[in-house]
Amino acid sequence: MIDVLVVDDDFRVAEINAKYVGKVPGFRVAARAHSAAQALAAVGRGGVDLVLLDHYLPDQTGLELIHQMREQGHGTDVIMITAASDVTTVQRAMRLGALHYLVKPFTFAALRARLDSYAALRRTVDRVGGRGLTGQEQVDRIFGALRTSPAPSAPGLPSGHSEPTTDLICGVLHRADHPLSAHEVASETGLSRSTAQRYLRHLEQAGRLRLSLKYGDTGRPEHRYAWVAP
């Protein structure tokens, strides 16, 4: 098994990413961290093969954390998972040795493609190293293991919708014991009301939620949504 440290300052996002990791065969979540200090301590304790690292952390950036890890002699592999998509950050991540860079929002398929290629890299290194082979062919084989095919878009999601946000909203409604309004969903998830309303409307049209109306004193009905069991 490949043990993964999930690092994200947002507890909900970290939980979603951890669930994604747990769905990929051969991977398991060793720990979660929500700051650079927590992540560095987890790596220092050992037992972490791969770090899924956000760039925007409360105490320092993800890139600063990688630099600190290397200074302390930790060769733990890193895949960046962040909303930072500027060229400077991407270049610095490459120079610090990040093996992959995944921009938020992303789909489960996109993350799985990176994890699968990372697992292939480890298998290739073990195979080549075990035989004691050297030469350009073996080097090409190692570097080629990191290549990924473009991940398909999540089926059924309109443009501008992300799978992690959809999963977040579905999780809130699945756990609720009564129908929720867009305002309540927004409060539970930390999303804006307009964003929550947009996702709720799509999920209701897709048959994953049931819409009901609650009439108040104003006479204007409030839309409320309930989870529909598959």
PDB file of C-alpha atoms in Angstrom, residues 35-217:
ATOM      1  CA  SER A  35      -1.117  23.549   8.062  1.00  0.00           C
ATOM      2  CA  ALA A  36       2.518  23.327   6.972  1.00  0.00           C
ATOM      3  CA  ALA A  37       3.626  22.685  10.555  1.00  0.00           C
ATOM      4  CA  GLN A  38       1.241  19.745  10.916  1.00  0.00           C
ATOM      5  CA  ALA A  39       2.358  18.358   7.555  1.00  0.00           C
ATOM      6  CA  LEU A  40       6.059  18.637   8.387  1.00  0.00           C
ATOM      7  CA  ALA A  41       5.474  16.884  11.715  1.00  0.00           C
ATOM      8  CA  ALA A  42       3.567  14.068   9.966  1.00  0.00           C
ATOM      9  CA  VAL A  43       6.361  13.584   7.427  1.00  0.00           C
ATOM     10  CA  GLY A  44       8.920  13.643  10.237  1.00  0.00           C
ATOM     11  CA  ARG A  45       7.143  10.818  12.044  1.00  0.00           C
ATOM     12  CA  GLY A  46       7.619   8.620   8.969  1.00  0.00           C
ATOM     13  CA  GLY A  47       5.275   6.249   7.236  1.00  0.00           C
ATOM     14  CA  VAL A  48       4.312   8.708   4.459  1.00  0.00           C
ATOM     15  CA  ASP A  49       5.128   7.829   0.849  1.00  0.00           C
ATOM     16  CA  LEU A  50       3.283  10.643  -0.916  1.00  0.00           C
ATOM     17  CA  VAL A  51       2.043  14.102   0.032  1.00  0.00           C
ATOM     18  CA  LEU A  52      -0.982  15.611  -1.720  1.00  0.00           C
ATOM     19  CA  LEU A  53      -0.167  19.250  -1.046  1.00  0.00           C
ATOM     20  CA  ASP A  54      -2.168  22.448  -1.241  1.00  0.00           C
ATOM     21  CA  HIS A  55      -0.180  25.626  -1.896  1.00  0.00           C
ATOM     22  CA  TYR A  56      -2.222  28.062   0.180  1.00  0.00           C
ATOM     23  CA  LEU A  57      -1.659  27.107   3.816  1.00  0.00           C
ATOM     24  CA  PRO A  58      -2.179  29.360   6.859  1.00  0.00           C
ATOM     25  CA  ASP A  59       1.419  29.372   8.133  1.00  0.00           C
ATOM     26  CA  GLN A  60       3.452  29.131   4.910  1.00  0.00           C
ATOM     27  CA  THR A  61       3.041  28.118   1.285  1.00  0.00           C
ATOM     28  CA  GLY A  62       3.167  24.572   0.025  1.00  0.00           C
ATOM     29  CA  LEU A  63       6.331  25.350  -1.935  1.00  0.00           C
ATOM     30  CA  GLU A  64       8.021  26.672   1.201  1.00  0.00           C
ATOM     31  CA  LEU A  65       7.024  23.431   2.921  1.00  0.00           C
ATOM     32  CA  ILE A  66       8.621  21.317   0.164  1.00  0.00           C
ATOM     33  CA  HIS A  67      11.821  23.364   0.472  1.00  0.00           C
ATOM     34  CA  GLN A  68      11.810  22.830   4.247  1.00  0.00           C
ATOM     35  CA  MET A  69      11.220  19.099   3.812  1.00  0.00           C
ATOM     36  CA  ARG A  70      14.197  18.814   1.482  1.00  0.00           C
ATOM     37  CA  GLU A  71      16.410  20.849   3.827  1.00  0.00           C
ATOM     38  CA  GLN A  72      15.569  18.388   6.624  1.00  0.00           C
ATOM     39  CA  GLY A  73      16.413  15.431   4.406  1.00  0.00           C
ATOM     40  CA  HIS A  74      12.882  14.217   3.683  1.00  0.00           C
ATOM     41  CA  GLY A  75      12.658  12.796   0.174  1.00  0.00           C
ATOM     42  CA  THR A  76       8.922  12.148   0.397  1.00  0.00           C
ATOM     43  CA  ASP A  77       7.209  12.452  -2.986  1.00  0.00           C
ATOM     44  CA  VAL A  78       4.815  15.364  -3.582  1.00  0.00           C
ATOM     45  CA  ILE A  79       1.855  15.990  -5.870  1.00  0.00           C
ATOM     46  CA  MET A  80       0.563  19.557  -5.773  1.00  0.00           C
ATOM     47  CA  ILE A  81      -3.237  19.956  -5.571  1.00  0.00           C
ATOM     48  CA  THR A  82      -4.055  23.644  -5.519  1.00  0.00           C
ATOM     49  CA  ALA A  83      -5.962  26.519  -7.066  1.00  0.00           C
ATOM     50  CA  ALA A  84      -2.645  28.286  -7.783  1.00  0.00           C
ATOM     51  CA  SER A  85      -2.185  28.059 -11.547  1.00  0.00           C
ATOM     52  CA  ASP A  86       0.240  30.887 -12.296  1.00  0.00           C
ATOM     53  CA  VAL A  87       3.338  29.967 -14.280  1.00  0.00           C
ATOM     54  CA  THR A  88       5.767  31.053 -11.550  1.00  0.00           C
ATOM     55  CA  THR A  89       4.243  28.735  -8.938  1.00  0.00           C
ATOM     56  CA  VAL A  90       4.084  25.825 -11.374  1.00  0.00           C
ATOM     57  CA  GLN A  91       7.727  26.306 -12.398  1.00  0.00           C
ATOM     58  CA  ARG A  92       8.890  26.501  -8.782  1.00  0.00           C
ATOM     59  CA  ALA A  93       6.966  23.342  -7.949  1.00  0.00           C
ATOM     60  CA  MET A  94       8.701  21.531 -10.807  1.00  0.00           C
ATOM     61  CA  ARG A  95      12.130  22.767  -9.684  1.00  0.00           C
ATOM     62  CA  LEU A  96      11.453  21.608  -6.141  1.00  0.00           C
ATOM     63  CA  GLY A  97      10.627  18.124  -7.420  1.00  0.00           C
ATOM     64  CA  ALA A  98       6.827  17.934  -7.411  1.00  0.00           C
ATOM     65  CA  LEU A  99       5.905  14.899  -9.527  1.00  0.00           C
ATOM     66  CA  HIS A 100       2.488  16.176 -10.639  1.00  0.00           C
ATOM     67  CA  TYR A 101       0.459  19.370 -10.432  1.00  0.00           C
ATOM     68  CA  LEU A 102      -3.340  19.222 -10.296  1.00  0.00           C
ATOM     69  CA  VAL A 103      -5.334  22.475 -10.454  1.00  0.00           C
ATOM     70  CA  LYS A 104      -8.552  22.858  -8.432  1.00  0.00           C
ATOM     71  CA  PRO A 105     -11.341  22.189  -9.116  1.00  0.00           C
ATOM     72  CA  PHE A 106     -10.686  18.728 -10.466  1.00  0.00           C
ATOM     73  CA  THR A 107     -12.520  15.449 -10.904  1.00  0.00           C
ATOM     74  CA  PHE A 108     -11.908  12.124  -9.231  1.00  0.00           C
ATOM     75  CA  ALA A 109     -10.795  10.783 -12.624  1.00  0.00           C
ATOM     76  CA  ALA A 110      -8.107  13.475 -12.863  1.00  0.00           C
ATOM     77  CA  LEU A 111      -6.723  12.663  -9.416  1.00  0.00           C
ATOM     78  CA  ARG A 112      -6.871   8.930 -10.053  1.00  0.00           C
ATOM     79  CA  ALA A 113      -4.871   9.375 -13.275  1.00  0.00           C
ATOM     80  CA  ARG A 114      -2.089  11.094 -11.292  1.00  0.00           C
ATOM     81  CA  LEU A 115      -2.130   8.477  -8.552  1.00  0.00           C
ATOM     82  CA  ASP A 116      -2.112   5.625 -11.058  1.00  0.00           C
ATOM     83  CA  SER A 117       0.888   7.112 -12.876  1.00  0.00           C
ATOM     84  CA  TYR A 118       2.660   7.590  -9.538  1.00  0.00           C
ATOM     85  CA  ALA A 119       2.042   3.936  -8.657  1.00  0.00           C
ATOM     86  CA  ALA A 120       3.373   2.967 -12.103  1.00  0.00           C
ATOM     87  CA  LEU A 121       6.499   5.047 -11.430  1.00  0.00           C
ATOM     88  CA  ARG A 122       7.155   3.227  -8.161  1.00  0.00           C
ATOM     89  CA  ARG A 123       6.678  -0.162  -9.823  1.00  0.00           C
ATOM     90  CA  THR A 124       9.027   0.800 -12.652  1.00  0.00           C
ATOM     91  CA  VAL A 125      11.727   2.085 -10.302  1.00  0.00           C
ATOM     92  CA  ASP A 126      11.493  -1.086  -8.207  1.00  0.00           C
ATOM     93  CA  ARG A 127      11.658  -3.293 -11.290  1.00  0.00           C
ATOM     94  CA  VAL A 128      14.579  -1.482 -12.912  1.00  0.00           C
ATOM     95  CA  GLY A 129      16.436  -1.071  -9.628  1.00  0.00           C
ATOM     96  CA  GLY A 130      15.948  -4.710  -8.703  1.00  0.00           C
ATOM     97  CA  ARG A 131      17.630  -5.819 -11.899  1.00  0.00           C
ATOM     98  CA  GLY A 132      20.455  -3.360 -11.493  1.00  0.00           C
ATOM     99  CA  LEU A 133      19.815  -2.116 -15.015  1.00  0.00           C
ATOM    100  CA  THR A 134      21.221   1.148 -16.323  1.00  0.00           C
ATOM    101  CA  GLY A 135      21.177   2.966 -19.633  1.00  0.00           C
ATOM    102  CA  GLN A 136      18.948   5.281 -21.609  1.00  0.00           C
ATOM    103  CA  GLU A 137      16.207   2.716 -22.152  1.00  0.00           C
ATOM    104  CA  GLN A 138      15.742   2.222 -18.420  1.00  0.00           C
ATOM    105  CA  VAL A 139      15.873   5.982 -17.761  1.00  0.00           C
ATOM    106  CA  ASP A 140      13.223   6.561 -20.438  1.00  0.00           C
ATOM    107  CA  ARG A 141      11.086   3.865 -18.875  1.00  0.00           C
ATOM    108  CA  ILE A 142      11.218   5.576 -15.469  1.00  0.00           C
ATOM    109  CA  PHE A 143      10.403   9.046 -16.795  1.00  0.00           C
ATOM    110  CA  GLY A 144       7.713   7.662 -19.101  1.00  0.00           C
ATOM    111  CA  ALA A 145       5.867   6.143 -16.156  1.00  0.00           C
ATOM    112  CA  LEU A 146       4.795   9.618 -15.023  1.00  0.00           C
ATOM    113  CA  ARG A 147       2.881  10.404 -18.198  1.00  0.00           C
ATOM    114  CA  THR A 148      -0.877  10.597 -17.858  1.00  0.00           C
ATOM    115  CA  SER A 149      -3.666  10.658 -20.395  1.00  0.00           C
ATOM    116  CA  PRO A 150      -6.100  13.582 -20.230  1.00  0.00           C
ATOM    117  CA  ALA A 151      -8.819  12.720 -17.747  1.00  0.00           C
ATOM    118  CA  PRO A 152     -12.383  12.751 -19.049  1.00  0.00           C
ATOM    119  CA  SER A 153     -14.835  15.252 -17.656  1.00  0.00           C
ATOM    120  CA  ALA A 154     -17.191  14.011 -14.980  1.00  0.00           C
ATOM    121  CA  PRO A 155     -20.313  12.710 -16.699  1.00  0.00           C
ATOM    122  CA  GLY A 156     -23.466  14.742 -16.265  1.00  0.00           C
ATOM    123  CA  LEU A 157     -21.795  17.862 -14.859  1.00  0.00           C
ATOM    124  CA  PRO A 158     -22.476  21.105 -16.729  1.00  0.00           C
ATOM    125  CA  SER A 159     -19.686  23.536 -17.563  1.00  0.00           C
ATOM    126  CA  GLY A 160     -18.539  25.407 -14.465  1.00  0.00           C
ATOM    127  CA  HIS A 161     -19.515  22.610 -12.057  1.00  0.00           C
ATOM    128  CA  SER A 162     -16.886  20.580 -10.213  1.00  0.00           C
ATOM    129  CA  GLU A 163     -17.131  17.070  -8.832  1.00  0.00           C
ATOM    130  CA  PRO A 164     -15.669  17.953  -5.368  1.00  0.00           C
ATOM    131  CA  THR A 165     -18.269  20.725  -4.888  1.00  0.00           C
ATOM    132  CA  THR A 166     -21.033  18.400  -6.051  1.00  0.00           C
ATOM    133  CA  ASP A 167     -19.840  15.734  -3.593  1.00  0.00           C
ATOM    134  CA  LEU A 168     -19.694  18.326  -0.805  1.00  0.00           C
ATOM    135  CA  ILE A 169     -23.307  19.398  -1.343  1.00  0.00           C
ATOM    136  CA  CYS A 170     -24.523  15.815  -1.743  1.00  0.00           C
ATOM    137  CA  GLY A 171     -22.806  14.877   1.517  1.00  0.00           C
ATOM    138  CA  VAL A 172     -24.577  17.647   3.434  1.00  0.00           C
ATOM    139  CA  LEU A 173     -27.983  16.659   2.068  1.00  0.00           C
ATOM    140  CA  HIS A 174     -27.344  12.945   2.557  1.00  0.00           C
ATOM    141  CA  ARG A 175     -26.616  13.507   6.259  1.00  0.00           C
ATOM    142  CA  ALA A 176     -29.544  15.878   6.814  1.00  0.00           C
ATOM    143  CA  ASP A 177     -32.653  14.477   8.493  1.00  0.00           C
ATOM    144  CA  HIS A 178     -34.940  17.053   6.855  1.00  0.00           C
ATOM    145  CA  PRO A 179     -35.065  19.071   3.602  1.00  0.00           C
ATOM    146  CA  LEU A 180     -32.673  22.033   3.425  1.00  0.00           C
ATOM    147  CA  SER A 181     -32.927  25.403   1.724  1.00  0.00           C
ATOM    148  CA  ALA A 182     -30.195  26.867  -0.488  1.00  0.00           C
ATOM    149  CA  HIS A 183     -29.308  29.232   2.371  1.00  0.00           C
ATOM    150  CA  GLU A 184     -28.854  26.327   4.791  1.00  0.00           C
ATOM    151  CA  VAL A 185     -26.767  24.365   2.286  1.00  0.00           C
ATOM    152  CA  ALA A 186     -24.585  27.425   1.692  1.00  0.00           C
ATOM    153  CA  SER A 187     -24.047  27.824   5.460  1.00  0.00           C
ATOM    154  CA  GLU A 188     -23.133  24.156   5.886  1.00  0.00           C
ATOM    155  CA  THR A 189     -20.685  24.070   2.958  1.00  0.00           C
ATOM    156  CA  GLY A 190     -19.191  27.560   3.083  1.00  0.00           C
ATOM    157  CA  LEU A 191     -20.330  28.240  -0.490  1.00  0.00           C
ATOM    158  CA  SER A 192     -22.184  31.348  -1.622  1.00  0.00           C
ATOM    159  CA  ARG A 193     -25.960  31.061  -1.779  1.00  0.00           C
ATOM    160  CA  SER A 194     -25.962  31.594  -5.553  1.00  0.00           C
ATOM    161  CA  THR A 195     -23.412  28.790  -6.048  1.00  0.00           C
ATOM    162  CA  ALA A 196     -25.350  26.444  -3.784  1.00  0.00           C
ATOM    163  CA  GLN A 197     -28.569  27.282  -5.631  1.00  0.00           C
ATOM    164  CA  ARG A 198     -26.943  26.564  -9.006  1.00  0.00           C
ATOM    165  CA  TYR A 199     -25.726  23.119  -7.907  1.00  0.00           C
ATOM    166  CA  LEU A 200     -28.998  22.298  -6.153  1.00  0.00           C
ATOM    167  CA  ARG A 201     -30.959  23.131  -9.291  1.00  0.00           C
ATOM    168  CA  HIS A 202     -28.765  20.836 -11.389  1.00  0.00           C
ATOM    169  CA  LEU A 203     -28.946  17.974  -8.864  1.00  0.00           C
ATOM    170  CA  GLU A 204     -32.732  18.299  -8.657  1.00  0.00           C
ATOM    171  CA  GLN A 205     -33.042  18.219 -12.454  1.00  0.00           C
ATOM    172  CA  ALA A 206     -30.767  15.167 -12.522  1.00  0.00           C
ATOM    173  CA  GLY A 207     -33.110  13.358 -10.131  1.00  0.00           C
ATOM    174  CA  ARG A 208     -30.639  13.216  -7.235  1.00  0.00           C
ATOM    175  CA  LEU A 209     -32.651  15.618  -5.058  1.00  0.00           C
ATOM    176  CA  ARG A 210     -36.350  16.098  -4.381  1.00  0.00           C
ATOM    177  CA  LEU A 211     -37.705  19.640  -4.409  1.00  0.00           C
ATOM    178  CA  SER A 212     -40.465  20.752  -2.061  1.00  0.00           C
ATOM    179  CA  LEU A 213     -41.976  24.153  -1.289  1.00  0.00           C
ATOM    180  CA  LYS A 214     -42.384  25.663   2.157  1.00  0.00           C
ATOM    181  CA  TYR A 215     -44.778  28.601   2.439  1.00  0.00           C
ATOM    182  CA  GLY A 216     -44.102  31.272   5.043  1.00  0.00           C
ATOM    183  CA  ASP A 217     -45.740  34.504   6.157  1.00  0.00           C
TER     184      ASP A 217
END
